[in-house]
């Protein structure tokens, strides 16, 4: 299906509402956990820790895009095309990186078990499935892939600068001793202290190792960006997105 019509508009609206609601509730609950957890240095510090994870960024971007589709399953516009592709790539990378690299050592507990399921399993794959079933399409051009990197790059810059200045990790940070000052990073593959290699055999220390891992992740993001552009075109039977010249961004 390209763009939902008739009864499929209602089905698409119900679907996107459910997926957006799961993402939104997961985010609200995880923020609630962060602001009430002991050892986070106060509610604001706990909230900042939570908002520093790429998982959270990708889920925020995705549930915003999904709410937009819940309101209008046929939505289009310059802003929407960029933002939708950004959400698809970010949430796909989140789902894959978690499943392959992080899940084996992750041990969520309490309400975190449910936010983990929402963040890393339901929202990523339900969003991709919704794209395949409901579209709307065609919406993407190859040029959207490069602009899609904007939010992930902002996150990377923020994370590296914050880690450079931060020397007090959160209480649940893996493999840390809170009483020992250290630079804290939310994921082991961008941990400048001792980065774990994403690709076996490419182990390097410090910023060199982190840089190699970042390049790998960015290439992965570009791969999925062009993949979604290709799927958008393929599932539209070769039809190109409508020209937006002279139209207001939506």
Short mmCIF file of C-alpha atoms in Angstrom, two decimals:
data_model
loop_
_atom_site.label_atom_id
_atom_site.label_comp_id
_atom_site.label_asym_id
_atom_site.label_seq_id
_atom_site.Cartn_x
_atom_site.Cartn_y
_atom_site.Cartn_z
CA UNK A 1 0.00 0.00 0.00
CA UNK A 2 1.26 3.49 -0.83
CA UNK A 3 -0.96 5.99 0.97
CA UNK A 4 -3.89 4.73 3.08
CA UNK A 5 -7.33 5.36 1.62
CA UNK A 6 -10.87 4.57 2.73
CA UNK A 7 -11.09 2.20 5.68
CA UNK A 8 -7.32 1.79 5.78
CA UNK A 9 -7.03 5.37 7.00
CA UNK A 10 -8.92 4.38 10.15
CA UNK A 11 -6.81 1.24 10.55
CA UNK A 12 -3.62 3.26 10.12
CA UNK A 13 -4.77 5.87 12.61
CA UNK A 14 -5.54 3.19 15.23
CA UNK A 15 -2.22 1.47 14.59
CA UNK A 16 -0.10 4.62 14.85
CA UNK A 17 -2.00 5.76 17.94
CA UNK A 18 -1.20 2.46 19.69
CA UNK A 19 2.49 2.54 18.76
CA UNK A 20 2.83 6.22 19.66
CA UNK A 21 1.08 5.61 22.99
CA UNK A 22 3.45 2.77 23.90
CA UNK A 23 6.45 4.96 23.14
CA UNK A 24 5.05 7.92 25.04
CA UNK A 25 4.14 5.86 28.12
CA UNK A 26 7.57 4.17 28.11
CA UNK A 27 9.19 7.60 28.04
CA UNK A 28 7.04 9.02 30.84
CA UNK A 29 7.61 5.99 33.07
CA UNK A 30 11.37 6.00 32.48
CA UNK A 31 11.49 9.69 33.40
CA UNK A 32 9.48 8.92 36.53
CA UNK A 33 11.99 6.23 37.50
CA UNK A 34 14.89 8.60 36.90
CA UNK A 35 13.58 11.47 39.01
CA UNK A 36 12.74 9.23 41.98
CA UNK A 37 15.76 6.91 41.98
CA UNK A 38 18.11 7.32 44.90
CA UNK A 39 21.72 8.14 44.14
CA UNK A 40 21.05 10.16 40.99
CA UNK A 41 21.99 13.40 42.67
CA UNK A 42 18.49 14.82 42.67
CA UNK A 43 15.56 14.67 40.28
CA UNK A 44 17.04 17.05 37.71
CA UNK A 45 20.31 15.18 37.49
CA UNK A 46 18.43 11.88 37.17
CA UNK A 47 16.29 13.30 34.39
CA UNK A 48 19.36 14.55 32.52
CA UNK A 49 20.96 11.10 32.79
CA UNK A 50 17.86 9.51 31.25
CA UNK A 51 17.65 12.10 28.49
CA UNK A 52 21.29 11.42 27.58
CA UNK A 53 20.63 7.99 26.05
CA UNK A 54 20.31 7.58 22.29
CA UNK A 55 17.52 5.10 22.99
CA UNK A 56 15.49 7.89 24.59
CA UNK A 57 16.27 10.38 21.82
CA UNK A 58 15.26 7.89 19.13
CA UNK A 59 12.03 7.00 20.94
CA UNK A 60 11.11 10.67 21.42
CA UNK A 61 11.65 11.40 17.73
CA UNK A 62 9.71 8.27 16.80
CA UNK A 63 6.68 8.80 18.99
CA UNK A 64 6.41 12.39 17.75
CA UNK A 65 6.47 11.14 14.15
CA UNK A 66 3.98 8.39 15.01
CA UNK A 67 1.60 10.84 16.68
CA UNK A 68 1.76 12.93 13.53
CA UNK A 69 0.72 9.88 11.53
CA UNK A 70 -2.01 9.03 14.03
CA UNK A 71 -3.50 12.47 13.39
CA UNK A 72 -3.03 12.29 9.62
CA UNK A 73 -1.93 8.91 8.14
CA UNK A 74 -1.38 10.57 4.73
CA UNK A 75 0.82 13.39 6.01
CA UNK A 76 3.44 14.93 3.74
CA UNK A 77 5.73 17.96 3.61
CA UNK A 78 9.44 18.83 3.65
CA UNK A 79 9.73 18.75 7.42
CA UNK A 80 7.74 15.55 7.72
CA UNK A 81 9.80 13.69 5.10
CA UNK A 82 13.04 14.55 6.89
CA UNK A 83 11.66 13.86 10.37
CA UNK A 84 9.97 10.58 9.39
CA UNK A 85 13.11 9.17 7.77
CA UNK A 86 15.13 10.32 10.78
CA UNK A 87 12.76 8.48 13.12
CA UNK A 88 12.82 5.29 11.06
CA UNK A 89 16.61 5.15 10.92
CA UNK A 90 17.19 6.13 14.55
CA UNK A 91 14.69 3.64 15.96
CA UNK A 92 15.95 0.83 13.69
CA UNK A 93 19.54 1.41 14.82
CA UNK A 94 18.32 1.48 18.43
CA UNK A 95 16.55 -1.86 18.06
CA UNK A 96 19.45 -3.58 16.32
CA UNK A 97 22.27 -2.19 18.48
CA UNK A 98 20.39 -3.13 21.63
CA UNK A 99 19.58 -6.65 20.44
CA UNK A 100 23.12 -7.36 19.20
CA UNK A 101 25.42 -5.43 21.54
CA UNK A 102 23.58 -4.42 24.70
CA UNK A 103 20.87 -6.98 25.49
CA UNK A 104 23.28 -9.75 26.60
CA UNK A 105 24.55 -7.60 29.48
CA UNK A 106 21.36 -5.64 30.22
CA UNK A 107 19.49 -6.51 33.41
CA UNK A 108 16.40 -4.29 33.68
CA UNK A 109 14.31 -4.60 36.83
CA UNK A 110 11.06 -3.30 38.22
CA UNK A 111 9.20 -0.97 35.88
CA UNK A 112 12.37 -0.80 33.81
CA UNK A 113 11.52 -4.25 32.44
CA UNK A 114 8.44 -2.79 30.76
CA UNK A 115 10.05 0.41 29.51
CA UNK A 116 12.86 -1.72 28.10
CA UNK A 117 10.35 -3.83 26.15
CA UNK A 118 8.64 -0.70 24.85
CA UNK A 119 11.84 1.15 23.97
CA UNK A 120 13.85 -1.67 22.43
CA UNK A 121 11.37 -4.17 21.07
CA UNK A 122 7.81 -2.96 20.50
CA UNK A 123 8.38 0.59 19.24
CA UNK A 124 11.31 -0.16 16.87
CA UNK A 125 9.78 -3.12 15.06
CA UNK A 126 6.18 -1.91 15.19
CA UNK A 127 7.31 1.36 13.62
CA UNK A 128 9.13 -0.43 10.80
CA UNK A 129 6.17 -2.76 10.28
CA UNK A 130 3.81 0.20 10.15
CA UNK A 131 5.98 1.83 7.50
CA UNK A 132 5.83 -1.33 5.40
CA UNK A 133 2.06 -1.73 5.77
CA UNK A 134 0.71 1.82 5.84
CA UNK A 135 3.41 4.05 4.37
CA UNK A 136 2.54 6.76 3.52
CA UNK A 137 4.65 6.82 0.37
CA UNK A 138 6.36 7.85 -1.76
CA UNK A 139 7.91 10.33 0.63
CA UNK A 140 11.71 10.01 0.52
CA UNK A 141 14.51 11.13 -1.78
CA UNK A 142 18.22 10.24 -1.48
CA UNK A 143 18.92 13.78 -0.29
CA UNK A 144 16.83 13.12 2.83
CA UNK A 145 19.40 10.53 3.94
CA UNK A 146 22.16 13.08 4.49
CA UNK A 147 19.96 15.55 6.37
CA UNK A 148 18.69 12.61 8.46
CA UNK A 149 22.10 12.56 10.19
CA UNK A 150 21.46 15.93 11.88
CA UNK A 151 19.86 14.71 15.13
CA UNK A 152 22.18 11.68 15.60
CA UNK A 153 25.26 13.90 15.10
CA UNK A 154 23.91 16.42 17.63
CA UNK A 155 23.50 13.55 20.10
CA UNK A 156 27.06 12.35 19.48
CA UNK A 157 28.55 15.81 20.02
CA UNK A 158 26.50 16.32 23.18
CA UNK A 159 27.42 12.89 24.55
CA UNK A 160 31.16 13.24 23.96
CA UNK A 161 31.31 16.76 25.40
CA UNK A 162 29.19 15.82 28.41
CA UNK A 163 31.30 12.72 29.05
CA UNK A 164 34.43 14.83 28.91
CA UNK A 165 33.11 17.05 31.70
CA UNK A 166 31.14 14.50 33.75
CA UNK A 167 33.04 12.58 36.40
CA UNK A 168 30.16 11.14 38.46
CA UNK A 169 28.28 8.26 36.80
CA UNK A 170 24.68 7.34 37.66
CA UNK A 171 24.20 4.57 40.24
CA UNK A 172 23.18 1.92 37.70
CA UNK A 173 25.93 2.63 35.17
CA UNK A 174 27.55 -0.70 34.18
CA UNK A 175 31.03 -1.58 35.41
CA UNK A 176 31.55 1.62 37.37
CA UNK A 177 32.39 2.51 40.93
CA UNK A 178 30.41 5.66 41.75
CA UNK A 179 32.94 6.72 44.41
CA UNK A 180 35.73 6.81 41.81
CA UNK A 181 35.77 9.87 39.53
CA UNK A 182 35.66 8.95 35.86
CA UNK A 183 34.31 10.23 32.58
CA UNK A 184 30.90 8.70 32.02
CA UNK A 185 29.37 7.70 28.68
CA UNK A 186 25.99 5.98 28.24
CA UNK A 187 27.22 3.12 26.03
CA UNK A 188 30.37 0.97 26.14
CA UNK A 189 31.18 1.49 22.46
CA UNK A 190 31.52 5.27 22.94
CA UNK A 191 33.18 5.02 26.36
CA UNK A 192 36.46 6.89 25.91
CA UNK A 193 37.82 5.25 29.08
CA UNK A 194 37.85 1.81 27.47
CA UNK A 195 35.71 1.54 24.31
CA UNK A 196 34.41 -1.88 23.36
CA UNK A 197 34.74 -2.67 19.66
CA UNK A 198 31.59 -2.95 17.57
CA UNK A 199 33.47 -4.97 14.96
CA UNK A 200 35.73 -7.71 16.36
CA UNK A 201 39.34 -7.09 15.49
CA UNK A 202 38.98 -3.29 15.43
CA UNK A 203 39.86 -2.74 19.07
CA UNK A 204 41.48 0.60 19.81
CA UNK A 205 41.74 2.62 22.99
CA UNK A 206 40.47 6.08 23.83
CA UNK A 207 39.14 8.43 21.21
CA UNK A 208 40.57 6.32 18.38
CA UNK A 209 38.38 3.38 19.34
CA UNK A 210 35.37 5.64 19.83
CA UNK A 211 35.94 7.29 16.45
CA UNK A 212 36.09 3.90 14.71
CA UNK A 213 32.85 2.86 16.41
CA UNK A 214 31.14 6.15 15.50
CA UNK A 215 32.12 5.72 11.85
CA UNK A 216 30.67 2.20 11.90
CA UNK A 217 27.40 3.43 13.43
CA UNK A 218 27.12 6.35 10.99
CA UNK A 219 27.69 3.99 8.07
CA UNK A 220 25.01 1.73 9.50
CA UNK A 221 22.67 4.71 9.72
CA UNK A 222 23.40 5.69 6.11
CA UNK A 223 22.79 2.11 5.02
CA UNK A 224 19.37 2.05 6.64
CA UNK A 225 18.61 5.53 5.33
CA UNK A 226 19.18 4.47 1.73
CA UNK A 227 17.41 1.17 2.43
CA UNK A 228 14.26 2.99 3.53
CA UNK A 229 14.49 5.28 0.50
CA UNK A 230 14.75 2.20 -1.70
CA UNK A 231 11.83 0.49 0.02
CA UNK A 232 9.79 3.68 -0.24
CA UNK A 233 10.39 3.73 -4.00
CA UNK A 234 9.97 -0.03 -4.47
CA UNK A 235 6.71 -0.26 -2.55
CA UNK A 236 5.46 2.76 -4.52
CA UNK A 237 6.18 0.83 -7.74
CA UNK A 238 8.82 3.33 -8.77
CA UNK A 239 6.71 6.42 -8.18
CA UNK A 240 8.68 9.44 -7.02
CA UNK A 241 7.57 11.78 -4.20
CA UNK A 242 5.42 14.68 -5.30
CA UNK A 243 7.19 17.98 -5.81
CA UNK A 244 6.82 20.33 -2.85
CA UNK A 245 7.89 23.46 -4.75
CA UNK A 246 5.80 26.38 -3.65
CA UNK A 247 4.17 24.41 -0.84
CA UNK A 248 4.53 25.17 2.84
CA UNK A 249 6.44 22.64 4.92
CA UNK A 250 4.21 20.30 6.91
#
